[in-house]
Amino acid sequence: MIHNDYYTQETHGPYEMYNLGDFQLEEGGIIPDCQLAYRTFGALNESKDNLIVIPTWFSGTSKDWEAYIGEDRALNPKKYFIVVINQIGNGLSSSPHNSPASISMNAFPHVRISDDVRAQYQLITEKYGVTEIALVVGGSMGAQQTYEWAVRYPEMVKRAAPIAGTAKNTDHDFLFTQTLMDAITSDPGFNEGNYTSHTDVAEGLKRHADIWAVMGLCPDFYNEEKWRLFGVNSVTEFTEEFLQPLFQAMDPNALLTMAWKWQRGDVSRMTNGNLKEALGRIKAKVFVMPIDEDMFFPPKDCEKEQKMISNSELRMIRSICGHFGLFGAEGAYYYDQIDAHLQDLLNEHVSEKQME
């Protein structure tokens, strides 16, 4: 167990912790006293039917969703009880650097998207006693978890909005993600995951950030100097003063834990590899929401899956920031699109007959 000032309430709070007890993983490992960090907005109503669940994306935390939530937004805490749950391994929930010696650092077990969703299910059912979810919405790896929710618990999830993510990761995206992992593990300071501080892996984390600079955005982001949206004055400032310090503050093993499950996100594991059958289990009303310039989860991949979901629509998000559109650097232009689609989805009546 090592300390990292990046993963604190001061940086990512406020949030609460929930102890799941000894949590059994799909790959066979156990996380003793598994902790989920979560943040809530609003209150659960008397009928317990106003819950919105939001899983986090790769490297992200519940802090990233603050800008999506507000009384003037579709995710309105005056109307809904919103629970943002940090995925296992993201640095706030149980992760390699904050776990007991038996599973710390490179001994941390493999975690799958299915483990995250089962853990989230345990949290909301044990703590709040809910039997239905008005909406599950998440971006990127959060979209992977959103699909898992809709397939794994079809009677519970009434609406789902996967943003910039797929139900089954593609081979192409698997290879992209592998380069992110290799950038970290090839640093001699990584020491097979037994470094003494994340700063030992500064060069590997820098290379990791540089790959994001290429694939996390799109050519026109640079052609049109849209890096200015991030408050910088040059490409060099964007990479060296924003992206590199951002990732160099993070724990390498945490990033690897998330990347491993990102690579293997696949709801068809529940149906012996049959993706159409898995997506056919979904009873929720689904808005599939790709980002038009996303190079990690291209719209074509998202649309292919959307066509396998009976009660679904494709709702395109426009963002020159590509996958990094999720950070909302375009302000109202981006958030207004998200709000419009989510409001339409939340206005959709989902009958009891549909959920049967």
Tab-separated table of C-alpha atoms in Angstrom:
chain	number	residue	atom	x	y	z
A	1	MET	CA	0.000	0.000	0.000
A	2	ILE	CA	1.383	3.392	-1.007
A	3	HIS	CA	0.062	6.925	-0.603
A	4	ASN	CA	-0.871	9.152	-3.524
A	5	ASP	CA	-2.127	12.686	-2.867
A	6	TYR	CA	-4.064	12.660	-6.129
A	7	TYR	CA	-6.667	10.251	-4.725
A	8	THR	CA	-8.048	12.381	-1.911
A	9	GLN	CA	-11.255	14.125	-0.907
A	10	GLU	CA	-9.491	17.448	-1.564
A	11	THR	CA	-9.047	16.520	-5.234
A	12	HIS	CA	-12.073	14.343	-5.977
A	13	GLY	CA	-14.468	14.827	-3.077
A	14	PRO	CA	-16.878	14.866	-1.566
A	15	TYR	CA	-17.619	11.146	-1.661
A	16	GLU	CA	-18.623	8.376	0.711
A	17	MET	CA	-17.357	4.810	1.081
A	18	TYR	CA	-19.411	1.605	1.135
A	19	ASN	CA	-17.961	-1.696	2.341
A	20	LEU	CA	-19.126	-4.668	0.280
A	21	GLY	CA	-17.357	-7.188	2.487
A	22	ASP	CA	-15.174	-9.833	0.854
A	23	PHE	CA	-16.082	-9.461	-2.807
A	24	GLN	CA	-15.722	-12.458	-5.123
A	25	LEU	CA	-14.499	-11.664	-8.621
A	26	GLU	CA	-15.429	-13.388	-11.866
A	27	GLU	CA	-11.799	-14.332	-12.522
A	28	GLY	CA	-11.639	-16.126	-9.184
A	29	GLY	CA	-9.926	-13.598	-6.928
A	30	ILE	CA	-11.321	-11.877	-3.863
A	31	ILE	CA	-11.071	-8.254	-2.753
A	32	PRO	CA	-11.232	-8.314	1.076
A	33	ASP	CA	-13.570	-5.640	2.480
A	34	CYS	CA	-14.058	-4.227	-0.995
A	35	GLN	CA	-14.728	-0.481	-0.862
A	36	LEU	CA	-16.814	1.501	-3.324
A	37	ALA	CA	-16.442	5.271	-3.336
A	38	TYR	CA	-19.642	6.984	-4.397
A	39	ARG	CA	-21.296	10.371	-4.428
A	40	THR	CA	-24.991	11.186	-4.286
A	41	PHE	CA	-27.056	14.120	-5.498
A	42	GLY	CA	-30.691	14.668	-4.547
A	43	ALA	CA	-32.854	12.276	-2.537
A	44	LEU	CA	-34.600	8.961	-3.071
A	45	ASN	CA	-38.352	9.483	-3.274
A	46	GLU	CA	-40.902	7.521	-1.260
A	47	SER	CA	-41.707	5.130	-4.087
A	48	LYS	CA	-37.984	4.578	-4.761
A	49	ASP	CA	-38.381	4.961	-8.507
A	50	ASN	CA	-36.285	8.072	-9.201
A	51	LEU	CA	-32.799	6.533	-9.028
A	52	ILE	CA	-30.173	7.337	-11.667
A	53	VAL	CA	-26.943	5.324	-11.599
A	54	ILE	CA	-23.768	6.717	-13.181
A	55	PRO	CA	-20.603	4.559	-13.430
A	56	THR	CA	-17.235	6.262	-14.033
A	57	TRP	CA	-14.940	6.145	-17.061
A	58	PHE	CA	-11.259	5.198	-17.473
A	59	SER	CA	-9.048	7.250	-15.128
A	60	GLY	CA	-12.101	9.283	-14.130
A	61	THR	CA	-13.894	9.710	-10.828
A	62	SER	CA	-17.257	10.889	-9.561
A	63	LYS	CA	-15.832	14.429	-9.692
A	64	ASP	CA	-16.037	14.382	-13.504
A	65	TRP	CA	-19.831	14.188	-13.428
A	66	GLU	CA	-20.432	17.360	-11.423
A	67	ALA	CA	-20.799	19.477	-14.559
A	68	TYR	CA	-23.412	17.084	-15.993
A	69	ILE	CA	-25.671	17.430	-12.934
A	70	GLY	CA	-27.752	20.437	-11.914
A	71	GLU	CA	-31.243	21.819	-11.448
A	72	ASP	CA	-31.071	23.261	-14.979
A	73	ARG	CA	-30.012	19.951	-16.496
A	74	ALA	CA	-31.673	16.655	-17.414
A	75	LEU	CA	-29.796	15.066	-14.508
A	76	ASN	CA	-31.740	17.189	-12.037
A	77	PRO	CA	-31.112	16.423	-8.340
A	78	LYS	CA	-34.401	18.125	-7.437
A	79	LYS	CA	-36.207	15.412	-9.372
A	80	TYR	CA	-33.863	12.432	-9.288
A	81	PHE	CA	-31.658	10.627	-6.796
A	82	ILE	CA	-28.345	10.402	-8.619
A	83	VAL	CA	-25.623	8.009	-7.472
A	84	VAL	CA	-22.217	8.256	-9.161
A	85	ILE	CA	-20.192	5.139	-8.373
A	86	ASN	CA	-16.430	4.950	-8.845
A	87	GLN	CA	-15.412	1.763	-10.598
A	88	ILE	CA	-13.156	-0.705	-8.806
A	89	GLY	CA	-9.509	0.136	-9.468
A	90	ASN	CA	-10.008	3.827	-10.244
A	91	GLY	CA	-7.952	5.009	-7.248
A	92	LEU	CA	-10.847	5.965	-4.943
A	93	SER	CA	-12.648	2.630	-4.716
A	94	SER	CA	-10.575	-0.458	-3.849
A	95	SER	CA	-7.462	-0.255	-6.023
A	96	PRO	CA	-3.950	-1.712	-6.165
A	97	HIS	CA	-2.276	1.126	-4.236
A	98	ASN	CA	-4.845	1.395	-1.405
A	99	SER	CA	-5.548	-2.293	-0.759
A	100	PRO	CA	-4.169	-4.593	1.969
A	101	ALA	CA	-0.840	-6.343	1.450
A	102	SER	CA	-2.390	-9.598	0.242
A	103	ILE	CA	-3.684	-7.905	-2.920
A	104	SER	CA	-1.707	-4.671	-3.089
A	105	MET	CA	0.231	-3.368	-6.063
A	106	ASN	CA	0.942	-6.092	-8.673
A	107	ALA	CA	-0.939	-8.664	-6.569
A	108	PHE	CA	-4.253	-6.908	-7.220
A	109	PRO	CA	-6.597	-9.404	-8.913
A	110	HIS	CA	-8.112	-9.020	-12.356
A	111	VAL	CA	-11.442	-7.197	-12.300
A	112	ARG	CA	-14.064	-7.293	-15.044
A	113	ILE	CA	-16.844	-4.906	-16.027
A	114	SER	CA	-19.264	-7.522	-14.697
A	115	ASP	CA	-17.609	-7.279	-11.266
A	116	ASP	CA	-18.113	-3.513	-11.224
A	117	VAL	CA	-21.799	-3.829	-12.030
A	118	ARG	CA	-22.406	-6.603	-9.517
A	119	ALA	CA	-20.680	-4.456	-6.886
A	120	GLN	CA	-22.804	-1.439	-7.820
A	121	TYR	CA	-25.941	-3.590	-7.666
A	122	GLN	CA	-24.981	-4.714	-4.172
A	123	LEU	CA	-24.474	-1.124	-3.057
A	124	ILE	CA	-27.780	0.272	-4.291
A	125	THR	CA	-29.904	-2.700	-3.237
A	126	GLU	CA	-28.356	-3.127	0.209
A	127	LYS	CA	-28.096	0.545	1.088
A	128	TYR	CA	-31.213	1.936	-0.558
A	129	GLY	CA	-33.495	-1.067	-1.060
A	130	VAL	CA	-34.354	-0.139	-4.647
A	131	THR	CA	-35.871	-2.541	-7.156
A	132	GLU	CA	-35.800	-0.326	-10.247
A	133	ILE	CA	-33.498	2.223	-11.856
A	134	ALA	CA	-34.952	5.105	-13.845
A	135	LEU	CA	-31.742	5.513	-15.851
A	136	VAL	CA	-28.221	4.176	-16.088
A	137	VAL	CA	-25.915	6.522	-17.984
A	138	GLY	CA	-22.156	6.446	-18.424
A	139	GLY	CA	-19.400	7.456	-20.819
A	140	SER	CA	-16.601	5.320	-22.276
A	141	MET	CA	-15.927	2.582	-19.696
A	142	GLY	CA	-19.045	3.924	-18.001
A	143	ALA	CA	-20.898	3.053	-21.218
A	144	GLN	CA	-19.512	-0.477	-21.023
A	145	GLN	CA	-20.908	-0.704	-17.506
A	146	THR	CA	-24.213	0.796	-18.663
A	147	TYR	CA	-24.617	-1.982	-21.224
A	148	GLU	CA	-23.691	-4.559	-18.579
A	149	TRP	CA	-26.378	-3.163	-16.285
A	150	ALA	CA	-29.047	-3.316	-19.007
A	151	VAL	CA	-28.193	-6.897	-20.008
A	152	ARG	CA	-27.485	-8.313	-16.547
A	153	TYR	CA	-30.467	-6.731	-14.781
A	154	PRO	CA	-33.052	-6.193	-17.548
A	155	GLU	CA	-36.084	-6.125	-15.231
A	156	MET	CA	-34.481	-3.428	-13.106
A	157	VAL	CA	-33.119	-0.933	-15.654
A	158	LYS	CA	-35.886	1.131	-17.278
A	159	ARG	CA	-33.680	3.390	-19.395
A	160	ALA	CA	-30.037	3.266	-20.463
A	161	ALA	CA	-27.757	5.769	-22.186
A	162	PRO	CA	-24.298	4.472	-23.134
A	163	ILE	CA	-22.225	7.467	-24.259
A	164	ALA	CA	-19.078	6.945	-26.358
A	165	GLY	CA	-18.726	3.249	-25.621
A	166	THR	CA	-19.654	-0.219	-26.816
A	167	ALA	CA	-21.245	-3.358	-25.400
A	168	LYS	CA	-18.439	-5.510	-26.758
A	169	ASN	CA	-14.959	-4.119	-27.168
A	170	THR	CA	-13.512	-4.470	-30.656
A	171	ASP	CA	-10.171	-6.025	-31.555
A	172	HIS	CA	-9.099	-2.630	-32.890
A	173	ASP	CA	-9.844	-0.943	-29.566
A	174	PHE	CA	-8.166	-3.798	-27.684
A	175	LEU	CA	-4.941	-3.021	-29.570
A	176	PHE	CA	-5.293	0.718	-28.900
A	177	THR	CA	-5.624	0.024	-25.203
A	178	GLN	CA	-2.654	-2.322	-25.222
A	179	THR	CA	-0.412	0.539	-26.370
A	180	LEU	CA	-1.578	2.554	-23.345
A	181	MET	CA	-0.651	-0.337	-21.074
A	182	ASP	CA	2.688	-1.029	-22.765
A	183	ALA	CA	3.679	2.629	-22.388
A	184	ILE	CA	3.468	2.179	-18.615
A	185	THR	CA	4.902	-1.309	-18.182
A	186	SER	CA	7.917	-0.642	-20.453
A	187	ASP	CA	9.225	1.988	-18.030
A	188	PRO	CA	12.050	0.382	-15.959
A	189	GLY	CA	10.703	2.275	-12.941
A	190	PHE	CA	7.496	0.248	-13.157
A	191	ASN	CA	9.444	-2.660	-11.672
A	192	GLU	CA	6.753	-5.210	-12.584
A	193	GLY	CA	4.211	-3.197	-10.642
A	194	ASN	CA	6.194	-2.931	-7.410
A	195	TYR	CA	7.345	0.679	-7.614
A	196	THR	CA	7.652	2.692	-4.405
A	197	SER	CA	5.842	5.758	-5.782
A	198	HIS	CA	3.893	6.627	-8.921
A	199	THR	CA	6.689	9.128	-9.619
A	200	ASP	CA	9.004	6.174	-10.304
A	201	VAL	CA	6.971	5.602	-13.475
A	202	ALA	CA	6.895	9.224	-14.657
A	203	GLU	CA	8.297	8.439	-18.112
A	204	GLY	CA	5.849	5.604	-18.709
A	205	LEU	CA	2.934	7.764	-17.620
A	206	LYS	CA	4.198	10.517	-19.931
A	207	ARG	CA	4.158	8.119	-22.898
A	208	HIS	CA	0.691	6.978	-21.827
A	209	ALA	CA	-0.465	10.610	-21.959
A	210	ASP	CA	1.138	11.123	-25.374
A	211	ILE	CA	-0.889	8.235	-26.823
A	212	TRP	CA	-4.035	9.845	-25.449
A	213	ALA	CA	-2.988	13.087	-27.167
A	214	VAL	CA	-3.185	11.273	-30.499
A	215	MET	CA	-6.073	8.844	-30.081
A	216	GLY	CA	-8.207	10.601	-27.486
A	217	LEU	CA	-8.874	13.502	-29.829
A	218	CYS	CA	-9.020	13.822	-33.632
A	219	PRO	CA	-7.054	15.523	-36.434
A	220	ASP	CA	-9.380	18.527	-36.703
A	221	PHE	CA	-8.970	19.200	-32.989
A	222	TYR	CA	-5.383	20.141	-33.835
A	223	ASN	CA	-6.031	21.531	-37.328
A	224	GLU	CA	-8.466	24.063	-35.874
A	225	GLU	CA	-6.393	24.754	-32.728
A	226	LYS	CA	-9.183	23.546	-30.485
A	227	TRP	CA	-6.660	22.796	-27.773
A	228	ARG	CA	-7.407	26.404	-26.794
A	229	LEU	CA	-10.651	25.055	-25.286
A	230	PHE	CA	-8.500	23.587	-22.510
A	231	GLY	CA	-7.057	26.985	-21.562
A	232	VAL	CA	-3.667	26.518	-23.210
A	233	ASN	CA	-1.880	28.507	-25.911
A	234	SER	CA	-0.144	25.812	-27.946
A	235	VAL	CA	-0.041	22.110	-28.730
A	236	THR	CA	3.062	21.867	-26.571
A	237	GLU	CA	1.242	23.377	-23.604
A	238	PHE	CA	-1.696	21.024	-24.169
A	239	THR	CA	0.499	17.924	-24.081
A	240	GLU	CA	3.233	18.979	-21.649
A	241	GLU	CA	1.293	21.173	-19.221
A	242	PHE	CA	-2.142	19.535	-19.277
A	243	LEU	CA	-2.164	15.902	-20.439
A	244	GLN	CA	1.201	14.717	-19.157
A	245	PRO	CA	0.839	16.149	-15.619
A	246	LEU	CA	-2.726	14.811	-15.472
A	247	PHE	CA	-1.703	11.208	-16.070
A	248	GLN	CA	1.609	11.501	-14.197
A	249	ALA	CA	-0.390	12.204	-11.033
A	250	MET	CA	-2.205	8.866	-11.305
A	251	ASP	CA	-1.300	5.419	-10.042
A	252	PRO	CA	0.093	3.175	-12.817
A	253	ASN	CA	-1.400	-0.038	-11.440
A	254	ALA	CA	-4.807	1.619	-11.193
A	255	LEU	CA	-4.641	2.596	-14.866
A	256	LEU	CA	-3.594	-0.951	-15.779
A	257	THR	CA	-6.414	-2.474	-13.744
A	258	MET	CA	-8.971	-0.347	-15.580
A	259	ALA	CA	-7.354	-0.884	-18.977
A	260	TRP	CA	-7.387	-4.685	-18.571
A	261	LYS	CA	-11.144	-4.750	-17.988
A	262	TRP	CA	-11.744	-2.101	-20.672
A	263	GLN	CA	-10.067	-4.418	-23.189
A	264	ARG	CA	-12.339	-7.297	-22.176
A	265	GLY	CA	-15.663	-5.474	-21.866
A	266	ASP	CA	-18.184	-7.827	-23.456
A	267	VAL	CA	-21.823	-8.384	-22.480
A	268	SER	CA	-21.942	-11.480	-24.684
A	269	ARG	CA	-20.001	-13.329	-21.988
A	270	MET	CA	-23.473	-13.875	-20.497
A	271	THR	CA	-24.736	-15.587	-23.663
A	272	ASN	CA	-21.829	-17.818	-24.705
A	273	GLY	CA	-20.431	-15.166	-27.026
A	274	ASN	CA	-23.677	-14.350	-28.838
A	275	LEU	CA	-23.833	-10.538	-28.828
A	276	LYS	CA	-27.212	-10.314	-30.554
A	277	GLU	CA	-28.735	-12.609	-27.958
A	278	ALA	CA	-27.186	-10.611	-25.119
A	279	LEU	CA	-28.438	-7.274	-26.431
A	280	GLY	CA	-31.784	-8.933	-27.089
A	281	ARG	CA	-32.184	-9.365	-23.337
A	282	ILE	CA	-32.421	-5.605	-22.827
A	283	LYS	CA	-35.879	-4.382	-21.822
A	284	ALA	CA	-34.897	-0.777	-21.173
A	285	LYS	CA	-35.456	2.089	-23.565
A	286	VAL	CA	-31.931	2.748	-24.845
A	287	PHE	CA	-30.342	5.806	-26.426
A	288	VAL	CA	-26.970	4.844	-27.895
A	289	MET	CA	-24.943	8.084	-27.915
A	290	PRO	CA	-21.615	7.945	-29.789
A	291	ILE	CA	-19.377	10.984	-30.302
A	292	ASP	CA	-18.968	11.675	-34.012
A	293	GLU	CA	-15.170	12.195	-33.957
A	294	ASP	CA	-14.381	9.447	-31.420
A	295	MET	CA	-11.372	7.365	-32.481
A	296	PHE	CA	-11.666	4.870	-29.612
A	297	PHE	CA	-15.351	3.995	-29.969
A	298	PRO	CA	-16.254	5.061	-33.534
A	299	PRO	CA	-19.947	5.748	-34.273
A	300	LYS	CA	-20.025	2.902	-36.797
A	301	ASP	CA	-19.209	0.403	-34.044
A	302	CYS	CA	-21.843	1.898	-31.759
A	303	GLU	CA	-24.520	1.935	-34.458
A	304	LYS	CA	-23.903	-1.705	-35.308
A	305	GLU	CA	-24.783	-2.644	-31.737
A	306	GLN	CA	-27.693	-0.216	-31.516
A	307	LYS	CA	-29.407	-2.025	-34.373
A	308	MET	CA	-29.410	-5.200	-32.259
A	309	ILE	CA	-31.385	-3.517	-29.445
A	310	SER	CA	-35.119	-3.580	-30.062
A	311	ASN	CA	-36.250	-0.492	-28.160
A	312	SER	CA	-33.379	1.828	-29.011
A	313	GLU	CA	-32.365	4.956	-30.883
A	314	LEU	CA	-29.035	6.296	-32.136
A	315	ARG	CA	-28.420	9.815	-30.824
A	316	MET	CA	-25.198	11.321	-32.182
A	317	ILE	CA	-23.121	13.742	-30.090
A	318	ARG	CA	-21.106	16.309	-32.036
A	319	SER	CA	-17.699	17.155	-30.606
A	320	ILE	CA	-14.449	18.119	-32.282
A	321	CYS	CA	-12.733	16.943	-29.088
A	322	GLY	CA	-13.386	13.323	-30.035
A	323	HIS	CA	-13.396	10.959	-27.081
A	324	PHE	CA	-12.232	13.829	-24.884
A	325	GLY	CA	-15.542	15.487	-25.618
A	326	LEU	CA	-16.620	13.757	-22.408
A	327	PHE	CA	-14.655	16.365	-20.450
A	328	GLY	CA	-17.055	19.073	-21.649
A	329	ALA	CA	-14.418	21.552	-22.806
A	330	GLU	CA	-16.885	22.905	-25.394
A	331	GLY	CA	-19.188	23.991	-22.612
A	332	ALA	CA	-22.841	24.601	-23.436
A	333	TYR	CA	-22.444	23.302	-27.004
A	334	TYR	CA	-21.641	19.844	-25.625
A	335	TYR	CA	-23.709	19.768	-22.445
A	336	ASP	CA	-26.832	21.053	-24.201
A	337	GLN	CA	-26.680	18.076	-26.567
A	338	ILE	CA	-26.352	15.647	-23.670
A	339	ASP	CA	-29.203	17.331	-21.814
A	340	ALA	CA	-31.514	17.294	-24.812
A	341	HIS	CA	-31.020	13.583	-25.430
A	342	LEU	CA	-31.195	12.559	-21.784
A	343	GLN	CA	-34.317	14.652	-21.248
A	344	ASP	CA	-35.968	12.967	-24.202
A	345	LEU	CA	-35.000	9.596	-22.778
A	346	LEU	CA	-36.234	10.401	-19.279
A	347	ASN	CA	-39.521	11.611	-20.795
A	348	GLU	CA	-39.989	8.225	-22.465
A	349	HIS	CA	-42.704	6.228	-20.727
A	350	VAL	CA	-41.544	2.694	-20.019
A	351	SER	CA	-44.549	0.537	-19.196
A	352	GLU	CA	-44.616	-2.404	-16.840
A	353	LYS	CA	-45.537	-4.569	-19.817
A	354	GLN	CA	-42.304	-3.585	-21.577
A	355	MET	CA	-40.310	-4.607	-18.520
A	356	GLU	CA	-41.923	-8.052	-18.265
